[in-house]
Amino acid sequence: MTRLVCVSNRISLPRKSAAPGGLAVGVLSALKRTGGLWFGWGGETIDKEPGDPALPVREGVTYATIELRRREFDLYYNGYANEVLWPLFHYFLKGMRYSTEQHDAYQSVNQLFAERLLPLLQPKDLIWVHDYHLIPLGRQLRERGVRRPLGFFLHIPFPNIEMLRVLPPYADLLHDLTHYDVVGFQTENDLTAFHAGITHLFGKEAIRSDGRIRIGERTVRAEVFPIGVDVNTLQAEAFQAMSSDVVRRMYDSLMGRQLMMGVDRLDYSKGLVERFSAYQHFLEAYPQYSGHITYLQIAPLSRTDVRAYAEIRQSLEQATGRTNGRFADTDWTPIRYLNRNFPHATLMGMLRAANVGLVTPLRDGMNLVAKEFVAAQNPEDPGVLILSTLAGAARELDAALLVNPYDVRAVGHAIKVALSMPRGERRERHANMLEVLRRNDIATWSRRFVEALEKSVPAPVRIAG
Ligand code: F6P
């Protein structure tokens, strides 16, 4: 029997205290369906040589967690992954700081992943690597003799070649991606950008008429696999959580006001500064809403050791203070800004209670909060989604109110349109989006990817060790 092996930088063991991110939800949905192994960093850094992985098993899934050396982790995760690749792939060159030291640490952590994963592999495994932290892992595994199907899925955007070329070792990055049998992207845009990179490096002839990429002996299937959500589970979760204590208290505290809500990791790519300023424009332009709307922004802290994240945090604290200082009343706070996380079900319950969901990233691979907001709504009386055209989700959810997140006046106006939208139009837009979610849900996403991986040319098994 084949076994699915997923590999990602961070592993999240099932727990109730915090909402898992999109990657974790996707990986878990794939592994829970088939059983298998999830290999990655367990969240601990140490000062000595990392030992063998711990292998706890939960609900049919084996979690192989490794530790990383503190200094190396800092250069690899805070450095190369989040000060080089993340800003570059999200088109934020201002936040990018390249150094060869970081690049070397990125390579050596990928090497460590390959070395520690190798002894755990079985002859019939399908190996699915996730996200930008682990691009070289496929090559590292191939160099160690792994011939089983290897897939890579990029959860974040893939930049166009003119942006990618800013990265000194951009050619190595493209080369590394060609060591996978299947390379998956969130949107057509990302795939087109990847093709442009391949053409730039290997010439037009590398892309065959059937869309496959041929480099020497290797054939790569590069395709779009937009990540989805588990609609039924989210609907049930949202419905039940409405009666939970936390959601009820939040709802009662609104005192009949309309609720607008955002849920984002605290990251500059999420466009929170622009969003706050759009809200300020809204309050200025439509004073009739003063005292009648509450904007609840949940923004758990993230990557706190990276400078750009500390800076954005400070800007948001100032922006919240400015708006509340200027518009608040003795019995009304315009923005409730929380740097904490909640269990997933609680978030779903809050999203269901919201009249408006604000999802306005400046650039985003997909953005599952947009999809979760739609799934959480009561179809009879749904809230309105305001969605950035620069989020991957906008490709599918075109019945949302689409906005350019940099155009703060337009976003302010969209808030007004959303708050006053008649129920008939809300229902129509929502039904359209729900249908899209059902057509391409999370099970479809993982099934399509795994099927593509299964179909990739099987080579003789030779696992070194
Ligand atoms: O979706 C991008 C991503 O980097 C995922 O790989 C990760 O699960 C999530 O964002 C959270 O990021 P981090 O692990 O850096 O907190």
Short mmCIF file of C-alpha atoms and ligand atoms in Angstrom, two decimals:
data_model
loop_
_atom_site.label_atom_id
_atom_site.label_comp_id
_atom_site.label_asym_id
_atom_site.label_seq_id
_atom_site.Cartn_x
_atom_site.Cartn_y
_atom_site.Cartn_z
CA MET A 1 0.00 0.00 0.00
CA THR A 2 1.23 3.50 -0.75
CA ARG A 3 1.67 5.83 2.19
CA LEU A 4 1.45 9.61 2.09
CA VAL A 5 4.37 11.47 3.65
CA CYS A 6 3.87 15.21 4.09
CA VAL A 7 6.79 17.47 4.95
CA SER A 8 6.50 21.06 6.11
CA ASN A 9 8.62 23.45 8.09
CA ARG A 10 6.30 23.52 11.07
CA ILE A 11 4.15 20.69 12.31
CA SER A 12 1.07 21.32 14.30
CA LEU A 13 -0.01 18.58 16.63
CA PRO A 14 -3.78 18.64 17.06
CA ARG A 15 -4.73 20.94 19.94
CA LYS A 16 -7.74 23.02 20.80
CA SER A 17 -6.11 26.20 22.05
CA ALA A 18 -5.29 27.89 18.75
CA ALA A 19 -6.59 27.95 15.21
CA PRO A 20 -4.28 26.06 12.81
CA GLY A 21 -3.13 27.96 9.70
CA GLY A 22 -4.07 27.09 6.12
CA LEU A 23 -1.11 24.82 5.55
CA ALA A 24 -1.82 22.77 8.67
CA VAL A 25 -5.51 22.43 7.82
CA GLY A 26 -4.62 21.24 4.30
CA VAL A 27 -1.97 18.75 5.38
CA LEU A 28 -4.17 17.33 8.11
CA SER A 29 -7.11 16.90 5.79
CA ALA A 30 -4.91 14.93 3.36
CA LEU A 31 -3.34 12.77 6.07
CA LYS A 32 -6.55 12.07 7.96
CA ARG A 33 -8.09 10.72 4.77
CA THR A 34 -5.28 8.32 3.97
CA GLY A 35 -3.25 8.00 7.20
CA GLY A 36 0.47 8.59 6.88
CA LEU A 37 3.41 10.54 8.18
CA TRP A 38 3.88 14.27 8.75
CA PHE A 39 7.50 15.28 9.10
CA GLY A 40 8.76 18.70 10.21
CA TRP A 41 10.05 21.00 12.87
CA GLY A 42 8.26 20.56 16.19
CA GLY A 43 8.68 24.17 17.33
CA GLU A 44 11.71 23.74 19.65
CA THR A 45 15.19 25.13 19.16
CA ILE A 46 18.23 23.72 20.98
CA ASP A 47 21.94 24.43 21.35
CA LYS A 48 23.24 20.98 20.47
CA GLU A 49 23.07 18.68 17.44
CA PRO A 50 19.41 17.73 16.83
CA GLY A 51 18.59 14.12 17.67
CA ASP A 52 16.31 11.64 15.92
CA PRO A 53 12.69 12.68 15.43
CA ALA A 54 10.05 11.98 18.06
CA LEU A 55 7.23 9.91 16.52
CA PRO A 56 3.93 10.44 18.33
CA VAL A 57 0.83 8.96 16.66
CA ARG A 58 -2.55 10.71 16.81
CA GLU A 59 -5.71 9.58 15.01
CA GLY A 60 -3.84 7.42 12.48
CA VAL A 61 -1.25 10.08 11.63
CA THR A 62 2.39 9.74 12.70
CA TYR A 63 4.00 13.07 13.54
CA ALA A 64 7.78 13.02 13.10
CA THR A 65 9.07 16.16 14.76
CA ILE A 66 12.67 17.33 14.77
CA GLU A 67 14.40 20.10 16.68
CA LEU A 68 16.63 22.69 15.08
CA ARG A 69 19.77 24.41 16.31
CA ARG A 70 18.92 27.89 17.60
CA ARG A 71 21.42 29.85 15.51
CA GLU A 72 20.71 27.90 12.33
CA PHE A 73 16.97 28.21 12.84
CA ASP A 74 17.30 31.95 13.20
CA LEU A 75 19.21 32.28 9.91
CA TYR A 76 17.00 29.80 8.08
CA TYR A 77 13.51 30.71 9.35
CA ASN A 78 13.69 34.33 10.49
CA GLY A 79 16.37 35.01 7.90
CA TYR A 80 16.16 33.27 4.55
CA ALA A 81 12.55 32.07 4.69
CA ASN A 82 10.99 35.19 6.18
CA GLU A 83 13.39 38.04 5.35
CA VAL A 84 14.19 36.91 1.82
CA LEU A 85 11.70 34.49 0.25
CA TRP A 86 8.53 35.70 1.98
CA PRO A 87 8.93 39.42 1.10
CA LEU A 88 10.22 38.60 -2.39
CA PHE A 89 7.40 36.18 -3.22
CA HIS A 90 4.88 38.75 -1.93
CA TYR A 91 6.45 41.57 -3.98
CA PHE A 92 7.75 43.52 -0.95
CA LEU A 93 11.34 44.20 -1.90
CA LYS A 94 11.62 46.85 0.80
CA GLY A 95 11.47 44.17 3.50
CA MET A 96 14.00 41.87 1.83
CA ARG A 97 17.51 41.38 3.31
CA TYR A 98 19.65 38.86 1.50
CA SER A 99 22.84 37.34 2.92
CA THR A 100 24.83 34.26 1.92
CA GLU A 101 24.94 33.23 5.57
CA GLN A 102 21.15 32.95 5.58
CA HIS A 103 21.20 31.13 2.27
CA ASP A 104 23.73 28.61 3.62
CA ALA A 105 21.58 27.98 6.71
CA TYR A 106 18.55 27.45 4.44
CA GLN A 107 20.50 24.81 2.52
CA SER A 108 21.80 23.10 5.62
CA VAL A 109 18.38 22.92 7.32
CA ASN A 110 16.99 21.39 4.12
CA GLN A 111 19.87 18.94 4.20
CA LEU A 112 19.08 18.08 7.81
CA PHE A 113 15.42 17.51 6.84
CA ALA A 114 16.54 15.16 4.04
CA GLU A 115 18.93 13.23 6.29
CA ARG A 116 16.41 12.79 9.08
CA LEU A 117 13.52 11.94 6.79
CA LEU A 118 15.42 9.35 4.76
CA PRO A 119 15.48 6.52 7.36
CA LEU A 120 11.71 6.93 7.87
CA LEU A 121 10.82 6.45 4.21
CA GLN A 122 9.25 3.26 2.92
CA PRO A 123 9.42 1.85 -0.62
CA LYS A 124 5.86 2.82 -1.59
CA ASP A 125 5.74 6.32 -0.15
CA LEU A 126 4.38 9.35 -1.97
CA ILE A 127 6.25 12.39 -0.67
CA TRP A 128 4.53 15.76 -0.60
CA VAL A 129 6.65 18.76 0.40
CA HIS A 130 4.95 21.99 1.45
CA ASP A 131 5.93 25.60 1.03
CA TYR A 132 8.81 27.94 0.49
CA HIS A 133 10.90 26.83 3.47
CA LEU A 134 11.68 23.52 1.77
CA ILE A 135 12.18 24.20 -1.95
CA PRO A 136 15.62 22.45 -2.08
CA LEU A 137 14.39 19.36 -0.20
CA GLY A 138 13.36 17.50 -3.38
CA ARG A 139 16.86 17.80 -4.84
CA GLN A 140 18.41 16.87 -1.51
CA LEU A 141 16.28 13.72 -1.39
CA ARG A 142 17.04 12.83 -5.02
CA GLU A 143 20.77 13.24 -4.30
CA ARG A 144 20.34 10.67 -1.55
CA GLY A 145 18.79 8.16 -3.91
CA VAL A 146 15.06 8.72 -3.39
CA ARG A 147 13.20 7.77 -6.59
CA ARG A 148 9.64 7.78 -5.30
CA PRO A 149 7.17 10.41 -6.54
CA LEU A 150 7.98 13.78 -5.03
CA GLY A 151 5.50 16.64 -5.01
CA PHE A 152 5.82 20.26 -3.95
CA PHE A 153 2.99 22.67 -3.21
CA LEU A 154 3.60 26.38 -2.82
CA HIS A 155 1.06 27.92 -0.44
CA ILE A 156 2.19 31.47 -1.16
CA PRO A 157 2.37 33.39 -4.46
CA PHE A 158 5.11 32.62 -7.00
CA PRO A 159 6.72 35.84 -8.24
CA ASN A 160 7.18 36.85 -11.82
CA ILE A 161 10.65 36.32 -13.26
CA GLU A 162 11.56 40.02 -13.10
CA MET A 163 10.93 39.93 -9.36
CA LEU A 164 12.48 36.49 -8.88
CA ARG A 165 15.68 37.62 -10.62
CA VAL A 166 16.32 39.95 -7.69
CA LEU A 167 17.29 36.85 -5.70
CA PRO A 168 20.98 36.13 -6.33
CA PRO A 169 20.54 32.30 -6.47
CA TYR A 170 17.22 32.47 -8.36
CA ALA A 171 18.44 29.97 -10.97
CA ASP A 172 19.17 27.39 -8.25
CA LEU A 173 15.69 27.89 -6.86
CA LEU A 174 14.13 27.20 -10.27
CA HIS A 175 16.44 24.23 -10.80
CA ASP A 176 15.47 22.85 -7.40
CA LEU A 177 11.79 22.98 -8.29
CA THR A 178 12.45 20.81 -11.34
CA HIS A 179 13.50 17.93 -9.08
CA TYR A 180 9.85 17.36 -8.14
CA ASP A 181 7.46 15.29 -10.23
CA VAL A 182 4.52 17.55 -9.43
CA VAL A 183 4.72 21.25 -8.58
CA GLY A 184 1.45 22.82 -7.45
CA PHE A 185 0.42 26.47 -7.25
CA GLN A 186 -2.60 28.28 -5.86
CA THR A 187 -3.57 30.22 -9.00
CA GLU A 188 -3.06 30.50 -12.76
CA ASN A 189 -1.02 33.66 -12.10
CA ASP A 190 1.51 31.70 -10.07
CA LEU A 191 1.73 28.97 -12.69
CA THR A 192 2.24 31.54 -15.44
CA ALA A 193 5.01 33.16 -13.39
CA PHE A 194 6.66 29.76 -12.91
CA HIS A 195 6.47 29.05 -16.65
CA ALA A 196 8.08 32.43 -17.29
CA GLY A 197 10.92 31.46 -14.95
CA ILE A 198 11.38 28.10 -16.66
CA THR A 199 11.35 29.71 -20.11
CA HIS A 200 13.89 32.29 -18.96
CA LEU A 201 16.25 29.61 -17.69
CA PHE A 202 15.75 26.68 -20.06
CA GLY A 203 14.10 28.19 -23.14
CA LYS A 204 10.54 27.94 -24.48
CA GLU A 205 11.05 24.38 -25.65
CA ALA A 206 11.22 23.20 -22.02
CA ILE A 207 7.43 23.61 -21.80
CA ARG A 208 5.81 20.90 -23.90
CA SER A 209 2.50 21.23 -25.70
CA ASP A 210 0.73 19.17 -23.00
CA GLY A 211 1.93 21.69 -20.40
CA ARG A 212 4.56 19.37 -18.87
CA ILE A 213 8.05 20.66 -18.34
CA ARG A 214 10.93 18.63 -19.70
CA ILE A 215 14.44 19.32 -18.42
CA GLY A 216 16.99 16.70 -19.47
CA GLU A 217 15.70 13.36 -18.17
CA ARG A 218 13.19 14.92 -15.82
CA THR A 219 9.53 15.66 -16.48
CA VAL A 220 7.66 17.99 -14.18
CA ARG A 221 3.93 18.38 -14.04
CA ALA A 222 3.21 21.95 -12.90
CA GLU A 223 -0.44 22.72 -12.22
CA VAL A 224 -2.91 24.85 -10.33
CA PHE A 225 -4.46 23.29 -7.22
CA PRO A 226 -6.37 26.06 -5.38
CA ILE A 227 -6.62 25.08 -1.72
CA GLY A 228 -10.16 24.85 -0.36
CA VAL A 229 -12.00 24.37 2.93
CA ASP A 230 -14.11 21.66 4.51
CA VAL A 231 -17.48 23.36 4.00
CA ASN A 232 -19.73 21.04 6.03
CA THR A 233 -17.39 20.92 9.02
CA LEU A 234 -16.99 24.69 9.05
CA GLN A 235 -20.74 25.24 8.77
CA ALA A 236 -21.41 22.93 11.69
CA GLU A 237 -18.56 24.44 13.72
CA ALA A 238 -19.81 27.99 13.12
CA PHE A 239 -23.41 27.11 13.94
CA GLN A 240 -22.52 25.38 17.19
CA ALA A 241 -20.04 28.00 18.31
CA MET A 242 -22.73 30.71 18.08
CA SER A 243 -24.08 29.45 21.38
CA SER A 244 -20.67 29.19 23.07
CA ASP A 245 -19.95 31.48 25.97
CA VAL A 246 -17.19 33.47 24.24
CA VAL A 247 -19.19 34.14 21.08
CA ARG A 248 -22.34 35.02 23.02
CA ARG A 249 -20.45 37.48 25.20
CA MET A 250 -18.91 39.08 22.13
CA TYR A 251 -22.30 39.24 20.42
CA ASP A 252 -24.09 40.69 23.46
CA SER A 253 -21.40 43.32 23.84
CA LEU A 254 -22.24 44.68 20.38
CA MET A 255 -25.53 46.00 21.81
CA GLY A 256 -27.26 45.67 18.43
CA ARG A 257 -24.45 47.29 16.41
CA GLN A 258 -23.37 45.81 13.08
CA LEU A 259 -20.18 43.77 13.24
CA MET A 260 -17.33 43.95 10.77
CA MET A 261 -14.56 41.45 11.26
CA GLY A 262 -11.04 40.59 10.14
CA VAL A 263 -8.89 37.61 11.16
CA ASP A 264 -5.27 37.67 10.03
CA ARG A 265 -1.86 36.64 11.25
CA LEU A 266 -0.08 39.89 12.08
CA ASP A 267 1.83 40.19 8.81
CA TYR A 268 2.55 43.22 6.62
CA SER A 269 1.27 41.33 3.57
CA LYS A 270 -2.22 41.25 5.11
CA GLY A 271 -2.73 44.98 4.49
CA LEU A 272 -3.89 45.86 7.99
CA VAL A 273 -2.44 49.37 8.00
CA GLU A 274 -4.29 50.16 4.77
CA ARG A 275 -7.41 48.45 6.13
CA PHE A 276 -7.38 50.57 9.28
CA SER A 277 -6.99 53.66 7.23
CA ALA A 278 -9.87 52.58 4.96
CA TYR A 279 -12.02 52.22 8.06
CA GLN A 280 -11.02 55.70 9.15
CA HIS A 281 -12.05 57.03 5.72
CA PHE A 282 -15.34 55.21 6.08
CA LEU A 283 -16.04 56.80 9.47
CA GLU A 284 -15.20 60.23 8.06
CA ALA A 285 -17.22 59.81 4.88
CA TYR A 286 -20.30 58.22 6.46
CA PRO A 287 -20.74 59.76 9.91
CA GLN A 288 -24.24 58.24 10.15
CA TYR A 289 -22.49 54.95 11.01
CA SER A 290 -20.71 56.41 14.05
CA GLY A 291 -21.75 54.39 17.07
CA HIS A 292 -23.52 51.81 14.88
CA ILE A 293 -20.66 49.58 13.78
CA THR A 294 -17.94 47.66 15.60
CA TYR A 295 -14.84 46.54 13.75
CA LEU A 296 -13.28 43.50 15.44
CA GLN A 297 -9.79 42.72 14.18
CA ILE A 298 -8.15 39.56 15.45
CA ALA A 299 -4.43 39.58 14.64
CA PRO A 300 -2.33 36.97 16.49
CA LEU A 301 1.36 37.86 16.66
CA SER A 302 3.57 36.11 14.16
CA ARG A 303 7.32 35.90 13.36
CA THR A 304 8.04 38.34 16.15
CA ASP A 305 11.84 38.08 15.76
CA VAL A 306 11.73 39.50 12.25
CA ARG A 307 12.19 43.27 12.20
CA ALA A 308 9.44 44.06 9.66
CA TYR A 309 6.92 42.28 11.90
CA ALA A 310 7.87 44.35 14.95
CA GLU A 311 7.49 47.49 12.82
CA ILE A 312 4.06 46.58 11.50
CA ARG A 313 2.91 45.80 15.01
CA GLN A 314 3.89 49.26 16.15
CA SER A 315 2.17 50.95 13.18
CA LEU A 316 -1.05 49.08 13.91
CA GLU A 317 -1.05 49.98 17.58
CA GLN A 318 -0.67 53.62 16.59
CA ALA A 319 -3.38 53.41 13.93
CA THR A 320 -5.84 51.78 16.36
CA GLY A 321 -5.09 54.43 18.97
CA ARG A 322 -5.56 57.23 16.42
CA THR A 323 -8.91 55.96 15.15
CA ASN A 324 -10.30 55.13 18.57
CA GLY A 325 -8.96 58.39 20.04
CA ARG A 326 -10.63 60.40 17.30
CA PHE A 327 -13.96 58.64 16.83
CA ALA A 328 -14.75 56.73 20.04
CA ASP A 329 -17.53 57.76 22.39
CA THR A 330 -18.05 57.05 26.07
CA ASP A 331 -20.09 53.99 25.13
CA TRP A 332 -18.53 53.03 21.79
CA THR A 333 -15.09 51.81 20.63
CA PRO A 334 -14.82 51.82 16.81
CA ILE A 335 -11.98 49.23 16.59
CA ARG A 336 -11.43 46.27 18.86
CA TYR A 337 -7.93 45.09 18.06
CA LEU A 338 -6.78 41.81 19.62
CA ASN A 339 -3.31 40.28 19.28
CA ARG A 340 -4.42 36.87 20.43
CA ASN A 341 -5.62 33.69 18.86
CA PHE A 342 -8.81 31.73 19.51
CA PRO A 343 -9.80 28.12 18.94
CA HIS A 344 -10.89 27.60 15.38
CA ALA A 345 -14.53 26.92 16.26
CA THR A 346 -14.74 30.16 18.23
CA LEU A 347 -13.44 32.10 15.25
CA MET A 348 -16.03 30.43 13.04
CA GLY A 349 -18.78 31.40 15.45
CA MET A 350 -17.61 35.02 15.47
CA LEU A 351 -17.38 35.08 11.67
CA ARG A 352 -20.94 33.81 11.47
CA ALA A 353 -22.05 36.69 13.65
CA ALA A 354 -20.30 39.24 11.40
CA ASN A 355 -22.24 41.37 8.92
CA VAL A 356 -19.07 42.09 6.99
CA GLY A 357 -15.84 40.11 6.56
CA LEU A 358 -12.85 42.24 5.62
CA VAL A 359 -10.12 40.31 3.83
CA THR A 360 -7.85 42.84 2.17
CA PRO A 361 -4.28 41.49 1.86
CA LEU A 362 -1.80 43.41 -0.29
CA ARG A 363 -0.76 40.04 -1.71
CA ASP A 364 -1.80 36.55 -0.66
CA GLY A 365 -1.38 33.06 -2.09
CA MET A 366 -5.00 32.12 -1.40
CA ASN A 367 -6.34 33.39 1.96
CA LEU A 368 -8.47 30.75 3.59
CA VAL A 369 -10.12 33.23 5.96
CA ALA A 370 -12.06 34.52 2.94
CA LYS A 371 -13.35 31.01 2.26
CA GLU A 372 -13.98 30.34 5.95
CA PHE A 373 -16.02 33.53 6.25
CA VAL A 374 -18.28 32.38 3.40
CA ALA A 375 -18.66 28.88 4.85
CA ALA A 376 -19.45 30.25 8.32
CA GLN A 377 -22.42 32.39 7.19
CA ASN A 378 -26.08 31.65 7.70
CA PRO A 379 -27.24 31.17 4.08
CA GLU A 380 -30.65 32.73 4.95
CA ASP A 381 -29.10 35.97 6.17
CA PRO A 382 -25.44 36.01 5.20
CA GLY A 383 -22.80 38.65 5.80
CA VAL A 384 -20.90 40.31 2.97
CA LEU A 385 -17.31 39.50 2.04
CA ILE A 386 -15.04 42.39 1.03
CA LEU A 387 -12.09 40.77 -0.70
CA SER A 388 -8.81 42.03 -2.12
CA THR A 389 -8.25 41.44 -5.83
CA LEU A 390 -4.65 40.65 -4.84
CA ALA A 391 -5.61 37.54 -2.84
CA GLY A 392 -5.62 34.21 -4.68
CA ALA A 393 -9.15 33.62 -3.37
CA ALA A 394 -10.47 36.48 -5.54
CA ARG A 395 -9.96 34.25 -8.59
CA GLU A 396 -12.69 31.95 -7.34
CA LEU A 397 -14.81 34.22 -5.11
CA ASP A 398 -15.69 36.83 -7.69
CA ALA A 399 -19.14 37.31 -6.14
CA ALA A 400 -17.48 39.06 -3.20
CA LEU A 401 -17.16 42.85 -3.15
CA LEU A 402 -13.75 43.00 -4.80
CA VAL A 403 -11.47 45.89 -3.87
CA ASN A 404 -7.95 47.07 -4.44
CA PRO A 405 -6.58 47.15 -0.88
CA TYR A 406 -4.32 50.13 -1.64
CA ASP A 407 -7.34 52.24 -2.61
CA VAL A 408 -8.42 53.11 0.90
CA ARG A 409 -11.30 55.32 -0.24
CA ALA A 410 -12.72 52.54 -2.39
CA VAL A 411 -12.42 50.08 0.51
CA GLY A 412 -14.16 52.62 2.77
CA HIS A 413 -16.96 52.86 0.20
CA ALA A 414 -17.17 49.05 -0.06
CA ILE A 415 -17.73 48.92 3.71
CA LYS A 416 -20.70 51.25 3.30
CA VAL A 417 -22.07 49.19 0.38
CA ALA A 418 -21.66 45.98 2.39
CA LEU A 419 -23.39 47.35 5.48
CA SER A 420 -26.38 48.55 3.49
CA MET A 421 -26.66 45.65 1.00
CA PRO A 422 -30.20 44.26 0.72
CA ARG A 423 -30.73 40.72 1.92
CA GLY A 424 -31.65 39.40 -1.56
CA GLU A 425 -28.32 40.51 -3.01
CA ARG A 426 -26.42 39.17 0.00
CA ARG A 427 -28.06 35.78 -0.41
CA GLU A 428 -27.37 35.66 -4.11
CA ARG A 429 -23.70 36.52 -3.74
CA HIS A 430 -23.31 34.11 -0.87
CA ALA A 431 -25.01 31.20 -2.68
CA ASN A 432 -22.71 31.76 -5.64
CA MET A 433 -19.59 31.65 -3.45
CA LEU A 434 -20.78 28.67 -1.42
CA GLU A 435 -21.26 26.75 -4.63
CA VAL A 436 -17.64 27.55 -5.60
CA LEU A 437 -16.43 26.35 -2.19
CA ARG A 438 -18.33 23.09 -2.51
CA ARG A 439 -17.03 22.42 -6.00
CA ASN A 440 -13.41 22.73 -4.90
CA ASP A 441 -13.24 21.83 -1.24
CA ILE A 442 -10.24 20.76 0.80
CA ALA A 443 -10.77 17.05 0.04
CA THR A 444 -10.78 17.79 -3.70
CA TRP A 445 -7.56 19.78 -3.31
CA SER A 446 -5.64 17.00 -1.58
CA ARG A 447 -7.16 14.23 -3.70
CA ARG A 448 -6.24 15.99 -6.95
CA PHE A 449 -2.69 16.58 -5.79
CA VAL A 450 -2.16 13.03 -4.53
CA GLU A 451 -3.65 11.60 -7.75
CA ALA A 452 -1.26 13.71 -9.80
CA LEU A 453 1.58 12.42 -7.67
CA GLU A 454 0.45 8.81 -8.08
CA LYS A 455 0.41 9.24 -11.84
CA SER A 456 3.96 10.58 -11.99
CA VAL A 457 6.34 8.17 -13.65
CA PRO A 458 7.40 5.57 -11.10
CA ALA A 459 11.14 5.00 -11.06
CA PRO A 460 12.88 2.02 -9.44
CA VAL A 461 12.90 2.32 -5.67
CA ARG A 462 16.33 2.85 -4.13
CA ILE A 463 16.35 4.38 -0.69
CA ALA A 464 19.81 5.00 0.63
CA GLY A 465 20.31 5.00 4.35
O1 F6P B 1 0.96 29.99 4.34
C1 F6P B 1 2.24 30.42 4.54
C2 F6P B 1 2.81 30.01 5.88
O2 F6P B 1 4.16 30.34 5.94
C3 F6P B 1 2.69 28.53 6.16
O3 F6P B 1 3.77 27.80 5.63
C4 F6P B 1 2.60 28.52 7.62
O4 F6P B 1 1.89 27.43 8.09
C5 F6P B 1 1.86 29.80 7.96
O5 F6P B 1 2.14 30.68 6.92
C6 F6P B 1 2.27 30.38 9.31
O6 F6P B 1 3.59 30.79 9.26
P1 F6P B 1 4.67 30.49 10.39
O7 F6P B 1 4.90 29.02 10.45
O8 F6P B 1 5.86 31.27 9.94
O9 F6P B 1 4.10 31.01 11.67
#
